[in-house]
């Protein structure tokens, strides 16, 4: 069915595909929500500070 070099290429393809799959799962479930959540928290802090500064200066 496969020659030895074809077999190694197929195993390399499966390994790369599997690594890519798990990397994508990791990014979608952990990294992207962490990034978006942190950006949202920082933006809310900035808005709060702007309101506080505006209230003190007014």
PDB file of C-alpha atoms in Angstrom:
ATOM      1  CA  UNK A   1       0.000   0.000   0.000  1.00  0.00           C
ATOM      2  CA  UNK A   2       2.623   2.597   1.068  1.00  0.00           C
ATOM      3  CA  UNK A   3       6.327   2.723   0.443  1.00  0.00           C
ATOM      4  CA  UNK A   4       8.436   3.559   3.477  1.00  0.00           C
ATOM      5  CA  UNK A   5       8.977   7.208   2.481  1.00  0.00           C
ATOM      6  CA  UNK A   6       5.263   7.629   1.768  1.00  0.00           C
ATOM      7  CA  UNK A   7       4.523   6.147   5.179  1.00  0.00           C
ATOM      8  CA  UNK A   8       6.871   8.654   6.859  1.00  0.00           C
ATOM      9  CA  UNK A   9       5.298  11.518   4.923  1.00  0.00           C
ATOM     10  CA  UNK A  10       1.827  10.370   5.939  1.00  0.00           C
ATOM     11  CA  UNK A  11       2.886  10.184   9.592  1.00  0.00           C
ATOM     12  CA  UNK A  12       4.427  13.659   9.352  1.00  0.00           C
ATOM     13  CA  UNK A  13       1.182  14.968   7.830  1.00  0.00           C
ATOM     14  CA  UNK A  14      -0.895  13.401  10.600  1.00  0.00           C
ATOM     15  CA  UNK A  15       1.450  14.788  13.271  1.00  0.00           C
ATOM     16  CA  UNK A  16       1.316  18.321  11.875  1.00  0.00           C
ATOM     17  CA  UNK A  17      -2.466  18.106  11.469  1.00  0.00           C
ATOM     18  CA  UNK A  18      -2.880  16.912  15.053  1.00  0.00           C
ATOM     19  CA  UNK A  19      -0.599  19.619  16.443  1.00  0.00           C
ATOM     20  CA  UNK A  20      -2.482  22.266  14.459  1.00  0.00           C
ATOM     21  CA  UNK A  21      -5.815  20.949  15.706  1.00  0.00           C
ATOM     22  CA  UNK A  22      -4.815  21.063  19.368  1.00  0.00           C
ATOM     23  CA  UNK A  23      -3.163  24.472  18.957  1.00  0.00           C
ATOM     24  CA  UNK A  24      -6.387  25.842  17.471  1.00  0.00           C
ATOM     25  CA  UNK A  25      -8.448  24.343  20.304  1.00  0.00           C
ATOM     26  CA  UNK A  26      -6.054  25.900  22.857  1.00  0.00           C
ATOM     27  CA  UNK A  27      -6.223  29.307  21.154  1.00  0.00           C
ATOM     28  CA  UNK A  28     -10.008  29.334  20.848  1.00  0.00           C
ATOM     29  CA  UNK A  29     -10.721  28.135  24.389  1.00  0.00           C
ATOM     30  CA  UNK A  30      -8.025  29.907  26.430  1.00  0.00           C
ATOM     31  CA  UNK A  31      -5.902  32.529  24.697  1.00  0.00           C
ATOM     32  CA  UNK A  32      -8.518  34.506  22.756  1.00  0.00           C
ATOM     33  CA  UNK A  33     -11.034  34.770  25.649  1.00  0.00           C
ATOM     34  CA  UNK A  34      -8.193  35.772  27.999  1.00  0.00           C
ATOM     35  CA  UNK A  35      -7.054  38.451  25.546  1.00  0.00           C
ATOM     36  CA  UNK A  36     -10.571  39.818  24.944  1.00  0.00           C
ATOM     37  CA  UNK A  37     -11.438  39.725  28.660  1.00  0.00           C
ATOM     38  CA  UNK A  38      -8.264  41.568  29.624  1.00  0.00           C
ATOM     39  CA  UNK A  39      -8.839  44.223  26.973  1.00  0.00           C
ATOM     40  CA  UNK A  40     -12.425  44.687  28.186  1.00  0.00           C
ATOM     41  CA  UNK A  41     -11.346  45.047  31.819  1.00  0.00           C
ATOM     42  CA  UNK A  42      -8.667  47.589  30.858  1.00  0.00           C
ATOM     43  CA  UNK A  43     -11.175  49.578  28.802  1.00  0.00           C
ATOM     44  CA  UNK A  44     -13.659  49.629  31.691  1.00  0.00           C
ATOM     45  CA  UNK A  45     -10.894  50.892  34.003  1.00  0.00           C
ATOM     46  CA  UNK A  46     -10.070  53.664  31.529  1.00  0.00           C
ATOM     47  CA  UNK A  47     -13.725  54.696  31.288  1.00  0.00           C
ATOM     48  CA  UNK A  48     -13.993  54.745  35.088  1.00  0.00           C
ATOM     49  CA  UNK A  49     -10.860  56.902  35.385  1.00  0.00           C
ATOM     50  CA  UNK A  50     -12.144  59.293  32.692  1.00  0.00           C
ATOM     51  CA  UNK A  51     -15.424  59.741  34.547  1.00  0.00           C
ATOM     52  CA  UNK A  52     -13.556  60.283  37.826  1.00  0.00           C
ATOM     53  CA  UNK A  53     -11.239  62.874  36.241  1.00  0.00           C
ATOM     54  CA  UNK A  54     -14.150  64.645  34.589  1.00  0.00           C
ATOM     55  CA  UNK A  55     -16.061  64.765  37.881  1.00  0.00           C
ATOM     56  CA  UNK A  56     -13.048  66.203  39.767  1.00  0.00           C
ATOM     57  CA  UNK A  57     -12.328  68.844  37.094  1.00  0.00           C
ATOM     58  CA  UNK A  58     -15.943  69.923  36.673  1.00  0.00           C
TER      59      UNK A  58
END
